[in-house]
Coordinates of C-alpha atoms in Angstrom, one line a residue:
E28 CA -4.9 -27.6 -1.2
G29 CA -5.8 -30.1 -3.8
A30 CA -4.5 -28.2 -6.8
I31 CA -2.2 -29.9 -9.2
F32 CA 0.2 -28.1 -11.6
A33 CA 1.7 -29.6 -14.7
Q34 CA 3.1 -28.9 -18.1
P35 CA 1.9 -32.1 -19.7
E36 CA 2.4 -31.1 -23.4
V37 CA 5.4 -33.4 -24.1
T38 CA 3.2 -36.4 -23.2
L39 CA 0.9 -35.2 -26.0
G40 CA 3.7 -34.8 -28.5
I41 CA 3.9 -31.0 -28.3
L42 CA 5.7 -28.4 -26.3
P43 CA 4.3 -25.8 -23.9
G44 CA 2.8 -22.8 -25.7
W45 CA 1.7 -19.4 -24.6
G46 CA 5.0 -18.7 -23.0
G47 CA 5.1 -21.7 -20.7
S48 CA 8.6 -22.7 -21.7
Q49 CA 9.7 -19.1 -21.2
R50 CA 8.0 -18.0 -18.0
L51 CA 8.3 -21.2 -15.9
P52 CA 12.1 -21.3 -15.9
R53 CA 12.2 -17.7 -14.7
L54 CA 9.6 -18.4 -12.0
I55 CA 11.0 -21.6 -10.5
G56 CA 14.4 -22.0 -12.0
P57 CA 15.7 -23.9 -15.0
G58 CA 16.2 -27.2 -13.2
R59 CA 12.7 -27.5 -11.8
A60 CA 11.1 -26.1 -14.9
S61 CA 13.0 -28.6 -17.0
E62 CA 11.8 -31.4 -14.8
M63 CA 8.2 -30.3 -15.2
I64 CA 8.4 -29.5 -18.9
L65 CA 10.5 -32.4 -20.1
T66 CA 8.7 -35.1 -18.0
G67 CA 5.2 -33.8 -17.7
R68 CA 5.4 -34.5 -14.0
R69 CA 2.5 -33.2 -11.9
V70 CA 3.3 -31.0 -8.8
G71 CA 1.0 -30.8 -5.8
A72 CA 0.1 -27.6 -4.0
D73 CA 2.6 -27.9 -1.2
E74 CA 5.5 -28.7 -3.5
A75 CA 4.4 -25.8 -5.8
L76 CA 4.4 -23.5 -2.7
S77 CA 7.9 -24.7 -1.7
W78 CA 9.1 -24.1 -5.3
G79 CA 7.7 -20.6 -5.5
L80 CA 5.2 -21.6 -8.2
V81 CA 2.3 -20.3 -6.0
N82 CA 2.3 -17.7 -3.3
A83 CA -0.1 -19.5 -0.8
V84 CA -2.1 -22.7 -0.3
H85 CA -5.6 -22.5 1.1
P86 CA -8.4 -25.0 1.7
A87 CA -10.7 -25.1 -1.3
G88 CA -13.6 -23.7 0.7
R89 CA -11.6 -20.6 1.7
L90 CA -9.9 -19.9 -1.7
L91 CA -12.4 -17.4 -3.0
D92 CA -12.4 -15.5 0.3
E93 CA -8.6 -15.4 0.4
A94 CA -8.4 -14.2 -3.2
K95 CA -10.9 -11.4 -2.4
A96 CA -9.0 -10.4 0.7
L97 CA -5.8 -10.1 -1.4
A98 CA -7.6 -8.1 -4.0
S99 CA -9.0 -5.8 -1.3
R100 CA -5.5 -5.2 0.1
I101 CA -4.3 -4.2 -3.4
A102 CA -7.3 -2.0 -4.0
E103 CA -6.6 0.0 -0.8
N104 CA -3.5 1.4 -2.4
S105 CA -3.0 4.1 -5.0
P106 CA -4.4 2.8 -8.3
M107 CA -1.8 4.9 -10.2
A108 CA 1.1 3.4 -8.2
V109 CA -0.3 -0.2 -8.5
R110 CA -0.7 0.3 -12.2
R111 CA 2.9 1.6 -12.6
A112 CA 4.3 -1.1 -10.3
K113 CA 2.6 -3.8 -12.4
R114 CA 4.0 -2.4 -15.6
T115 CA 7.6 -2.1 -14.3
M116 CA 7.5 -5.6 -12.8
Q117 CA 6.5 -7.0 -16.2
L118 CA 9.7 -5.5 -17.6
A119 CA 11.7 -7.5 -15.1
L120 CA 10.9 -10.6 -17.2
A121 CA 11.6 -8.9 -20.5
G122 CA 15.3 -9.7 -20.4
D123 CA 16.9 -6.3 -20.4
P124 CA 17.5 -5.2 -16.8
A125 CA 18.9 -1.8 -17.8
F126 CA 15.8 -1.0 -19.7
G127 CA 13.6 -2.1 -16.8
M128 CA 15.6 0.0 -14.3
E129 CA 15.3 3.1 -16.6
R130 CA 11.5 2.6 -16.8
E131 CA 11.3 2.1 -13.1
A132 CA 13.2 5.3 -12.4
E133 CA 10.9 7.2 -14.8
A134 CA 7.8 5.8 -13.2
F135 CA 9.1 6.5 -9.7
G136 CA 9.9 10.1 -10.6
E137 CA 6.5 10.6 -12.3
S138 CA 4.7 9.4 -9.2
F139 CA 6.2 12.2 -7.1
G140 CA 4.1 15.3 -7.2
S141 CA 0.9 13.2 -8.0
A142 CA -2.2 13.6 -5.9
D143 CA -1.9 10.0 -4.7
Q144 CA 1.7 10.6 -3.6
R145 CA 0.7 13.7 -1.6
E146 CA -2.3 11.9 -0.1
G147 CA -0.3 8.8 0.8
M148 CA 2.6 10.6 2.5
T149 CA 0.3 13.1 4.2
A150 CA -1.8 10.2 5.6
F151 CA 1.3 8.5 6.8
V152 CA 2.5 11.5 8.7
E153 CA -1.0 12.1 10.1
K154 CA -1.2 8.4 11.1
R155 CA -4.5 7.8 9.1
A156 CA -5.5 5.6 6.2
P157 CA -5.0 7.3 2.9
V158 CA -7.9 8.0 0.5
F159 CA -6.5 7.7 -3.0
G160 CA -8.1 9.3 -6.0
G161 CA -6.1 7.4 -8.6
S162 CA -4.0 10.2 -10.0

């Protein structure tokens, strides 16, 4: 709840590095990103949440528990599908939508016939939790 987000580099005579000027506009839009980057303005947790800069705001004492709970929910899923989903989502920011769509279609097709796909769909039909093996 007390987190503060900023791109203060211009107040130091430099510009954001490590992709800050590239990723932030894609994440929160060019107007808000320009405001943060060009002024060095600090954004509190609630404003960051409303802008889409963060997914959730939690009390500091619950932060680690909430992060672990999210990680557990991800870990319950097919490792192969999670890995492929992460790779294809990264392509969404690469700037070539057609290439990203092609890779997504390939990864989607490759996932069919996998052990995890069979287990996931069988578990769904049988109304039970899947037990994924990672392939």
